[in-house]
mmCIF file of C-alpha atoms and ligand atoms in Angstrom:
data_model
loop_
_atom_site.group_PDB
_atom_site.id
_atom_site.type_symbol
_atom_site.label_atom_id
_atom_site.label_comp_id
_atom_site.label_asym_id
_atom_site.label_seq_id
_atom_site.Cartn_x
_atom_site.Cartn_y
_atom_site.Cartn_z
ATOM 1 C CA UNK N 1 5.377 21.562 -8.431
ATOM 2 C CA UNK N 2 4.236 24.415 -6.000
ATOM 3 C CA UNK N 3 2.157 24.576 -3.244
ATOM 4 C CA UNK N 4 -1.051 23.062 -3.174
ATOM 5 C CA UNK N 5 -4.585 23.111 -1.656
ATOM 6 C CA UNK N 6 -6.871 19.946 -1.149
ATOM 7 C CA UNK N 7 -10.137 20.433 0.385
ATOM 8 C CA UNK N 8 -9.367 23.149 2.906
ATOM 9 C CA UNK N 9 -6.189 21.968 4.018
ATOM 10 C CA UNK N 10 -2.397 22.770 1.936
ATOM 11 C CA UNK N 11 0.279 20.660 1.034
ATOM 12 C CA UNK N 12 3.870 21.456 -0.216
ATOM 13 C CA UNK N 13 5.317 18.898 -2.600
ATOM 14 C CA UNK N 14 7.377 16.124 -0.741
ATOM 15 C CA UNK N 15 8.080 13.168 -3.262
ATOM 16 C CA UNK N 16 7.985 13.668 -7.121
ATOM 17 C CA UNK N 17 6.878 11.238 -9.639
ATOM 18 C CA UNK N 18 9.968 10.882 -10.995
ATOM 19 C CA UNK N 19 11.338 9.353 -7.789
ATOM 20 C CA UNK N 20 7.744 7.166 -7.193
ATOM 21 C CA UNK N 21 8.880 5.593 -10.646
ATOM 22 C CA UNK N 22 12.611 5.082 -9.821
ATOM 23 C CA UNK N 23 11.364 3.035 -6.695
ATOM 24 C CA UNK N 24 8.739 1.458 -8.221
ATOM 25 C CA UNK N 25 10.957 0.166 -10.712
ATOM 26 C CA UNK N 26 13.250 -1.054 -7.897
ATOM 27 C CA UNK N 27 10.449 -3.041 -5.990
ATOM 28 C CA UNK N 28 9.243 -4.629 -9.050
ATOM 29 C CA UNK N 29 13.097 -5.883 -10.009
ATOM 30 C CA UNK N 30 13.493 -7.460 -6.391
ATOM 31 C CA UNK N 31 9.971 -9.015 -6.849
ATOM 32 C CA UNK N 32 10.973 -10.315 -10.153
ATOM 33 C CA UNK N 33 14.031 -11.622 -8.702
ATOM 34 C CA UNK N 34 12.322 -13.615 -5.726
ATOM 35 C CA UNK N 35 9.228 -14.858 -7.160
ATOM 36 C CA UNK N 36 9.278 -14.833 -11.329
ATOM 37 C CA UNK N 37 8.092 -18.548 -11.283
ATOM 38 C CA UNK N 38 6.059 -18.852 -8.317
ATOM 39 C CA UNK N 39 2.579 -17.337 -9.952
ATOM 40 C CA UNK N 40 1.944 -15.433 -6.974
ATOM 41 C CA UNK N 41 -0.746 -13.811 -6.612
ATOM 42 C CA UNK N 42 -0.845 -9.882 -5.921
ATOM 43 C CA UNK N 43 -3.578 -8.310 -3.146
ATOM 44 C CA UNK N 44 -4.293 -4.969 -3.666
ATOM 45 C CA UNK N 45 -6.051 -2.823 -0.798
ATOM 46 C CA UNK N 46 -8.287 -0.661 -2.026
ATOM 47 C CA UNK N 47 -8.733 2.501 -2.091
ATOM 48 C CA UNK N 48 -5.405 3.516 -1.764
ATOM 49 C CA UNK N 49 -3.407 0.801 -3.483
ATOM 50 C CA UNK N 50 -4.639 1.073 -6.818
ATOM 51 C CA UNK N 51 -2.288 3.640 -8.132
ATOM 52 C CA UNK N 52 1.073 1.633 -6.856
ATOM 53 C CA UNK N 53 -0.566 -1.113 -7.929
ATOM 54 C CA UNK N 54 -0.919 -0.613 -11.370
ATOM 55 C CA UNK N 55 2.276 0.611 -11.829
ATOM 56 C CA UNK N 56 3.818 -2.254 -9.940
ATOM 57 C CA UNK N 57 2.202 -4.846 -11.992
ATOM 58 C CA UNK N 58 3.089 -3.287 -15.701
ATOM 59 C CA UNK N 59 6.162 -3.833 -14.561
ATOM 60 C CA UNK N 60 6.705 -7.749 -14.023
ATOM 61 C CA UNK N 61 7.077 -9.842 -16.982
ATOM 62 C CA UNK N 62 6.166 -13.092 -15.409
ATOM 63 C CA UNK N 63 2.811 -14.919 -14.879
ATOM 64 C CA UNK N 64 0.529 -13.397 -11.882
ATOM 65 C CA UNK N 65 -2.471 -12.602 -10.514
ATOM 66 C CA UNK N 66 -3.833 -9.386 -9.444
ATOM 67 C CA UNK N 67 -7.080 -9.360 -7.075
ATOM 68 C CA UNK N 68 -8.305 -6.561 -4.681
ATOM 69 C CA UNK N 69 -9.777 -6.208 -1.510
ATOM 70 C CA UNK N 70 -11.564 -4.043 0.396
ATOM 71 C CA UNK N 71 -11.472 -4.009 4.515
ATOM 72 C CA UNK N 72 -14.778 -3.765 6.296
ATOM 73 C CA UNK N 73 -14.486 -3.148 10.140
ATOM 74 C CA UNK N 74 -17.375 -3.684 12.189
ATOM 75 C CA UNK N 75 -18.697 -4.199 15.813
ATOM 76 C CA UNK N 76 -19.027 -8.257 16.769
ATOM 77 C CA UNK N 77 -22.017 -8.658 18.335
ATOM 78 C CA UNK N 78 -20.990 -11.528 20.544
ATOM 79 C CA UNK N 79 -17.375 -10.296 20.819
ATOM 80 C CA UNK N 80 -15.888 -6.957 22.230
ATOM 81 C CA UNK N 81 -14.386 -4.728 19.770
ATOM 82 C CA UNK N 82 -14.277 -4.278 16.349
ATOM 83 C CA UNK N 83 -13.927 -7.257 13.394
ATOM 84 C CA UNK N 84 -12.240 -6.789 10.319
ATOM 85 C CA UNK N 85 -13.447 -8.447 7.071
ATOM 86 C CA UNK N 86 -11.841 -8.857 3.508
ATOM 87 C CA UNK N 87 -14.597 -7.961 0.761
ATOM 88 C CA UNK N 88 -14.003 -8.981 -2.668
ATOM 89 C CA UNK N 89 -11.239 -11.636 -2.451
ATOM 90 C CA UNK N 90 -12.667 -14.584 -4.655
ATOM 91 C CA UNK N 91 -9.679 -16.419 -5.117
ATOM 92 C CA UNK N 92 -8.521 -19.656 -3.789
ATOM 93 C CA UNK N 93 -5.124 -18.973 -2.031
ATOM 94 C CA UNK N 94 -4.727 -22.696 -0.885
ATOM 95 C CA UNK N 95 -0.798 -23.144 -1.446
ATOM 96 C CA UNK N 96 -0.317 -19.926 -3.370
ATOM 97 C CA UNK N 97 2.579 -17.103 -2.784
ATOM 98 C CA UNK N 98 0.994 -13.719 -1.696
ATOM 99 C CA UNK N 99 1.766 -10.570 -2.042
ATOM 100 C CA UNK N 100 -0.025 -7.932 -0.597
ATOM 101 C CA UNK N 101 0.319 -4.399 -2.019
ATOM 102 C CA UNK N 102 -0.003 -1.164 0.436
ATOM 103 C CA UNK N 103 0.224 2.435 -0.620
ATOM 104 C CA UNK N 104 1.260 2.874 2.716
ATOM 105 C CA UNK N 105 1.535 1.371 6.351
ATOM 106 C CA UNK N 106 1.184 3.814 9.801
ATOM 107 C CA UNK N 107 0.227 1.899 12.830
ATOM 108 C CA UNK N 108 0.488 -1.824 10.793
ATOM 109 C CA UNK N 109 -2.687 -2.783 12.652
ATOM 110 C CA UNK N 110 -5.027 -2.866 9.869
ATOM 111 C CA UNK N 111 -2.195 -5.260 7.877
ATOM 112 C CA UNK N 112 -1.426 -7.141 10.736
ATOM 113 C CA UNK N 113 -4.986 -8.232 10.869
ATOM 114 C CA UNK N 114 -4.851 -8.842 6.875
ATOM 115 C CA UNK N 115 -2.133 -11.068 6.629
ATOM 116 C CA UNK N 116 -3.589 -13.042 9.796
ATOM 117 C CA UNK N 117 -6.667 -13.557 7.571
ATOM 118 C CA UNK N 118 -4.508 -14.473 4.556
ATOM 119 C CA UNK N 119 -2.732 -17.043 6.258
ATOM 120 C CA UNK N 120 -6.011 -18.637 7.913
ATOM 121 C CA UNK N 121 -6.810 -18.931 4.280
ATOM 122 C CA UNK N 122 -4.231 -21.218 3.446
ATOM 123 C CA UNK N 123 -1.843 -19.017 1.680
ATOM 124 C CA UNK N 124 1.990 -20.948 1.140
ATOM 125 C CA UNK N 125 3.466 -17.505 2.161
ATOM 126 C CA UNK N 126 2.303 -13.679 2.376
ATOM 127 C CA UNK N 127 4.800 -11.106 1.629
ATOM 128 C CA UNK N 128 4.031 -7.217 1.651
ATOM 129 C CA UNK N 129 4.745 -4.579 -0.557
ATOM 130 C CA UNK N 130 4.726 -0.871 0.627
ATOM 131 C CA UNK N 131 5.151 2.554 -1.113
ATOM 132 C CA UNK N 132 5.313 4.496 1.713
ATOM 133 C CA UNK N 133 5.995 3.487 5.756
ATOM 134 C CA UNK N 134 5.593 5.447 9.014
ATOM 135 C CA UNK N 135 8.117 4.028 10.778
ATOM 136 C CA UNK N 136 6.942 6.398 13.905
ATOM 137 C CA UNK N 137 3.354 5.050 14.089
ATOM 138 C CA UNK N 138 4.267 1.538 13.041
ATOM 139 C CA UNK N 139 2.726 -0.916 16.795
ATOM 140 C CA UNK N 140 3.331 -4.000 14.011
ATOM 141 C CA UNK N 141 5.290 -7.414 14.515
ATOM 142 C CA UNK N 142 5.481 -7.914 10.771
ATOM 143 C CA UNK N 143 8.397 -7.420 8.311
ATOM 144 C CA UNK N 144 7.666 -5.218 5.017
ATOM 145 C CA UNK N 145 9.587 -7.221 2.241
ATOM 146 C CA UNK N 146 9.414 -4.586 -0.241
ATOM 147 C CA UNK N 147 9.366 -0.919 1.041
ATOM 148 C CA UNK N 148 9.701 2.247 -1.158
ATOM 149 C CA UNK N 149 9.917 4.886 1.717
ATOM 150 C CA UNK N 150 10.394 5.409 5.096
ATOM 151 C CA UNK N 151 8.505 8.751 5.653
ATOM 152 C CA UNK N 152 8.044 11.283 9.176
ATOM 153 C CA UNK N 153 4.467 10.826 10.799
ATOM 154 C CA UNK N 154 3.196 13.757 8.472
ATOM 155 C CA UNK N 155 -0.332 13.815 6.992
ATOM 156 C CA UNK N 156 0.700 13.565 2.975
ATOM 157 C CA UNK N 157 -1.613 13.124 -0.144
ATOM 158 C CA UNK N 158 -1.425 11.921 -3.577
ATOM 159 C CA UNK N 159 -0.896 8.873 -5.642
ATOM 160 C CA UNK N 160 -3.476 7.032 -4.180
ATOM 161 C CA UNK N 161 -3.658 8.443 -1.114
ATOM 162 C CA UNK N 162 -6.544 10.984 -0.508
ATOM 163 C CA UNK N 163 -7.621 13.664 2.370
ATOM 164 C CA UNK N 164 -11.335 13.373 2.808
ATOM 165 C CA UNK N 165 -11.170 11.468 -0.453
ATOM 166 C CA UNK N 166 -9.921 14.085 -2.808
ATOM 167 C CA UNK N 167 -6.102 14.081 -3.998
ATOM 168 C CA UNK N 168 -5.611 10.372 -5.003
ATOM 169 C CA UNK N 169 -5.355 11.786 -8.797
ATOM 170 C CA UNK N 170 -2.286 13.970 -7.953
ATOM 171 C CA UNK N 171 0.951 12.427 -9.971
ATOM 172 C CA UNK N 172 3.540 13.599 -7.374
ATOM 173 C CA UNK N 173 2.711 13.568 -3.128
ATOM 174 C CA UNK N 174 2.537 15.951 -1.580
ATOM 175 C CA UNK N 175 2.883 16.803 2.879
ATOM 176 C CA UNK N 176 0.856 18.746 5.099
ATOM 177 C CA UNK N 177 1.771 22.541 5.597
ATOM 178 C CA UNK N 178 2.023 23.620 9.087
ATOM 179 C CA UNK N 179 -0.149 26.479 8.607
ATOM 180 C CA UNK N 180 -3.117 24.207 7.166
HETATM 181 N N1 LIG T 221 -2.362 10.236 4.098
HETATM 182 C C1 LIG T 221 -3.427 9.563 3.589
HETATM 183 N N2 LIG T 221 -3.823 8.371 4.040
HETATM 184 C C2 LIG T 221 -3.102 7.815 5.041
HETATM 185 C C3 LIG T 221 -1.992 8.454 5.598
HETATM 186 C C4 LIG T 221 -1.600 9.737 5.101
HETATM 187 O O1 LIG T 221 -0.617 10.374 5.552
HETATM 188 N N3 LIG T 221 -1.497 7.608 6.559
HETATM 189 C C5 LIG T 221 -2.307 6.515 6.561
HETATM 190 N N4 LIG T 221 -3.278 6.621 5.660
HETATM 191 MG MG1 LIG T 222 -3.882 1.759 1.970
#
């Protein structure tokens, strides 16, 4: 595990798969412990999720459900600012324990307004589950219930996560070189 270039930019290696795996086995024992039973119902957010997500979920023996979403942010037309919209969530939450799955959360706006839209949707509880967490960005008012690590406010790439949209293949993750 060397020194890396994606796109034009490098990146030194910063968290190995070996330890992704060690914590991923963690969250999904603490999520077996709380909610085996419950049939909750995991929310993936795509495109970054999908990685920790599938390893997450081949790791609970107990019945769930796994959906995904996709955020679309646009400008209201009769209200200032910008909207935020779930795309792809078909299921019926009414009653139902969520989880929602992050690779990673920064500024905890773009969650915030998820969960807000979860809960309008009649969901019994929504809990979140995070890889990776900037606690130096983070503006949220929101707990994370299941958090792999707590990370500086450093650009990084890999499982899952992508510069420009290249690097989400990478096994391991990598950080931002100061001489990118
Ligand atoms: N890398 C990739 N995507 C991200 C990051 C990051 O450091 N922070 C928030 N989204
Ligand atoms: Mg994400």
């Amino acid at each position: 595990m060397g020194k890396i270039q994606v796109g034009d930019k490098h990146f030194i290696p910063f968290i190995t798969a070996q330890l992704i795996r060690q914590e991923v086995d963690r969250i999904a024992l603490e999520i077996s412990r709380d909610l085996a039973g419950t049939r909750p119902v995991f929310i993936s957010v795509l495109n970054g999720a999908f990685v920790f997500t599938a390893d997450l979920v081949r790791r609970l023996r107990f019945d769930c459900q796994i959906s995904f979403i996709k955020l679309a942010s646009y400008s209201g037309s009769t209200s200032t600012g910008q909207v935020t919209e779930l795309v792809g969530l078909n299921e019926d939450l009414t009653g139902r324990q969520v989880v929602v799955v992050e690779d990673i959360i920064d500024t905890g706006i773009t969650m915030g307004k998820i969960i807000d839209i979860l809960r309008g949707k009649g969901a019994s509880e929504v809990r979140i589950a995070a890889l990776l967490f900037k606690p130096d960005a983070f503006m949220g008012h929101f707990r994370i219930d299941y958090l792999g690590f707590s990370i500086p406010n450093e650009f990084i790439v890999g499982y899952g996560l992508d510069y420009n949209g290249l690097g989400r293949n990478l096994p391991d993750i990598y950080q931002i070189t100061d001489e990118s």
